PDB file of C-alpha atoms in Angstrom:
ATOM      1  CA  UNK S1322       0.000   0.000   0.000  1.00 59.00           C
ATOM      2  CA  UNK S1323       2.766   2.544   0.783  1.00 66.00           C
ATOM      3  CA  UNK S1324       4.179   2.024  -2.701  1.00 75.00           C
ATOM      4  CA  UNK S1325       0.827   2.850  -4.242  1.00 78.00           C
ATOM      5  CA  UNK S1326       0.503   6.068  -2.211  1.00 76.00           C
ATOM      6  CA  UNK S1327       4.044   7.072  -3.140  1.00 79.00           C
ATOM      7  CA  UNK S1328       3.228   6.538  -6.826  1.00 80.00           C
ATOM      8  CA  UNK S1329       0.033   8.564  -6.589  1.00 78.00           C
ATOM      9  CA  UNK S1330       1.825  11.374  -4.751  1.00 79.00           C
ATOM     10  CA  UNK S1331       4.633  11.427  -7.320  1.00 81.00           C
ATOM     11  CA  UNK S1332       2.108  11.582 -10.152  1.00 82.00           C
ATOM     12  CA  UNK S1333       0.284  14.468  -8.456  1.00 79.00           C
ATOM     13  CA  UNK S1334       3.529  16.409  -8.023  1.00 80.00           C
ATOM     14  CA  UNK S1335       4.527  15.857 -11.645  1.00 82.00           C
ATOM     15  CA  UNK S1336       1.078  16.860 -12.906  1.00 80.00           C
ATOM     16  CA  UNK S1337       1.062  19.988 -10.732  1.00 80.00           C
ATOM     17  CA  UNK S1338       4.507  20.997 -11.961  1.00 82.00           C
ATOM     18  CA  UNK S1339       3.519  20.424 -15.574  1.00 77.00           C
ATOM     19  CA  UNK S1340       0.383  22.520 -15.101  1.00 83.00           C
ATOM     20  CA  UNK S1341       2.348  25.357 -13.518  1.00 79.00           C
ATOM     21  CA  UNK S1342       4.913  25.363 -16.324  1.00 79.00           C
ATOM     22  CA  UNK S1343       2.217  25.219 -18.972  1.00 81.00           C
ATOM     23  CA  UNK S1344       0.339  28.148 -17.397  1.00 81.00           C
ATOM     24  CA  UNK S1345       3.527  30.214 -17.176  1.00 83.00           C
ATOM     25  CA  UNK S1346       4.324  29.584 -20.852  1.00 84.00           C
ATOM     26  CA  UNK S1347       0.773  30.506 -21.838  1.00 84.00           C
ATOM     27  CA  UNK S1348       0.900  33.765 -19.878  1.00 84.00           C
ATOM     28  CA  UNK S1349       4.272  34.672 -21.363  1.00 86.00           C
ATOM     29  CA  UNK S1350       3.049  34.015 -24.910  1.00 87.00           C
ATOM     30  CA  UNK S1351      -0.134  36.003 -24.293  1.00 85.00           C
ATOM     31  CA  UNK S1352       1.954  38.896 -22.999  1.00 84.00           C
ATOM     32  CA  UNK S1353       4.173  38.822 -26.084  1.00 85.00           C
ATOM     33  CA  UNK S1354       1.198  38.735 -28.404  1.00 86.00           C
ATOM     34  CA  UNK S1355      -0.477  41.606 -26.562  1.00 85.00           C
ATOM     35  CA  UNK S1356       2.726  43.660 -26.846  1.00 84.00           C
ATOM     36  CA  UNK S1357       2.916  42.935 -30.564  1.00 85.00           C
ATOM     37  CA  UNK S1358      -0.743  43.920 -30.991  1.00 85.00           C
ATOM     38  CA  UNK S1359      -0.175  47.162 -29.071  1.00 84.00           C
ATOM     39  CA  UNK S1360       2.859  47.966 -31.192  1.00 83.00           C
ATOM     40  CA  UNK S1361       1.001  47.278 -34.422  1.00 83.00           C
ATOM     41  CA  UNK S1362      -1.941  49.437 -33.288  1.00 81.00           C
ATOM     42  CA  UNK S1363       0.415  52.280 -32.397  1.00 80.00           C
ATOM     43  CA  UNK S1364       2.054  52.092 -35.808  1.00 78.00           C
ATOM     44  CA  UNK S1365      -1.314  52.120 -37.569  1.00 77.00           C
ATOM     45  CA  UNK S1366      -2.439  55.088 -35.495  1.00 75.00           C
ATOM     46  CA  UNK S1367       0.797  56.917 -36.259  1.00 71.00           C
ATOM     47  CA  UNK S1368       0.303  56.475 -40.001  1.00 71.00           C
ATOM     48  CA  UNK S1369      -3.362  57.443 -39.795  1.00 67.00           C
ATOM     49  CA  UNK S1370      -2.717  60.798 -38.103  1.00 62.00           C
ATOM     50  CA  UNK S1371      -2.034  63.821 -40.301  1.00 61.00           C
ATOM     51  CA  UNK S1372       1.303  65.538 -39.778  1.00 59.00           C
ATOM     52  CA  UNK S1373       1.163  68.078 -37.005  1.00 61.00           C
ATOM     53  CA  UNK S1374       2.114  71.692 -37.378  1.00 62.00           C
ATOM     54  CA  UNK S1375       4.925  72.917 -35.166  1.00 60.00           C
ATOM     55  CA  UNK S1376       3.670  74.653 -32.072  1.00 60.00           C
ATOM     56  CA  UNK S1377       4.012  78.401 -31.883  1.00 57.00           C
ATOM     57  CA  UNK S1378       6.423  79.556 -29.186  1.00 59.00           C
ATOM     58  CA  UNK S1379       4.689  80.557 -25.990  1.00 58.00           C
ATOM     59  CA  UNK S1380       4.644  84.234 -25.179  1.00 57.00           C
ATOM     60  CA  UNK S1381       6.687  85.281 -22.170  1.00 56.00           C
ATOM     61  CA  UNK S1382       4.517  86.085 -19.147  1.00 55.00           C
ATOM     62  CA  UNK S1383       4.430  89.723 -18.137  1.00 59.00           C
ATOM     63  CA  UNK S1384       6.945  90.708 -15.483  1.00 62.00           C
ATOM     64  CA  UNK S1385       4.253  91.979 -13.103  1.00 61.00           C
ATOM     65  CA  UNK S1386       2.505  88.581 -13.112  1.00 69.00           C
ATOM     66  CA  UNK S1387       5.825  86.848 -12.533  1.00 78.00           C
ATOM     67  CA  UNK S1388       6.623  89.057  -9.548  1.00 81.00           C
ATOM     68  CA  UNK S1389       3.163  88.630  -8.015  1.00 84.00           C
ATOM     69  CA  UNK S1390       3.407  84.844  -8.349  1.00 86.00           C
ATOM     70  CA  UNK S1391       6.804  84.923  -6.606  1.00 86.00           C
ATOM     71  CA  UNK S1392       5.350  87.034  -3.819  1.00 88.00           C
ATOM     72  CA  UNK S1393       2.458  84.584  -3.430  1.00 89.00           C
ATOM     73  CA  UNK S1394       4.888  81.668  -3.287  1.00 89.00           C
ATOM     74  CA  UNK S1395       6.994  83.454  -0.660  1.00 88.00           C
ATOM     75  CA  UNK S1396       3.883  84.153   1.432  1.00 90.00           C
ATOM     76  CA  UNK S1397       2.916  80.477   1.315  1.00 88.00           C
ATOM     77  CA  UNK S1398       6.475  79.514   2.198  1.00 85.00           C
ATOM     78  CA  UNK S1399       6.452  81.901   5.171  1.00 88.00           C
ATOM     79  CA  UNK S1400       3.162  80.454   6.382  1.00 89.00           C
ATOM     80  CA  UNK S1401       4.596  76.936   6.230  1.00 87.00           C
ATOM     81  CA  UNK S1402       7.619  78.072   8.234  1.00 88.00           C
ATOM     82  CA  UNK S1403       5.409  79.737  10.870  1.00 90.00           C
ATOM     83  CA  UNK S1404       3.359  76.543  11.201  1.00 89.00           C
ATOM     84  CA  UNK S1405       6.557  74.608  11.860  1.00 88.00           C
ATOM     85  CA  UNK S1406       6.264  72.509   8.709  1.00 86.00           C
ATOM     86  CA  UNK S1407       9.509  73.900   7.278  1.00 83.00           C
ATOM     87  CA  UNK S1408      12.796  74.303   9.102  1.00 88.00           C
ATOM     88  CA  UNK S1409      14.852  77.470   8.812  1.00 89.00           C
ATOM     89  CA  UNK S1410      17.261  75.755   6.397  1.00 90.00           C
ATOM     90  CA  UNK S1411      14.433  74.446   4.189  1.00 89.00           C
ATOM     91  CA  UNK S1412      12.830  77.881   4.185  1.00 89.00           C
ATOM     92  CA  UNK S1413      16.081  79.564   3.136  1.00 90.00           C
ATOM     93  CA  UNK S1414      16.693  76.990   0.401  1.00 90.00           C
ATOM     94  CA  UNK S1415      13.206  77.322  -1.102  1.00 88.00           C
ATOM     95  CA  UNK S1416      13.274  81.114  -0.806  1.00 88.00           C
ATOM     96  CA  UNK S1417      16.541  81.339  -2.732  1.00 88.00           C
ATOM     97  CA  UNK S1418      15.158  78.941  -5.380  1.00 89.00           C
ATOM     98  CA  UNK S1419      12.043  81.079  -5.862  1.00 86.00           C
ATOM     99  CA  UNK S1420      13.964  84.334  -6.015  1.00 85.00           C
ATOM    100  CA  UNK S1421      16.560  83.006  -8.457  1.00 85.00           C
ATOM    101  CA  UNK S1422      13.944  81.712 -10.885  1.00 73.00           C
TER     102      UNK S1422
END
């Protein structure tokens, strides 16, 4: 009887291993096919789109708006420092970054 159980157990292990390997191969192949399909769809979409015109350069923001945004950022930074969220070193670092920009 122990020989029969050993044979059944060995067969179950072999079948389980074969199933796991088969599933892994199937998933890998499905992934490859999906990647190929995505690539083919991207190529078709690229050829279907008309050529795009170059974008016009963005106009520089007015200096007054730039200065007011810096002031707003500095006010927010000061509030964070007062609340204890920022240390003195972090405050100084961020302040110099804002002012140099």
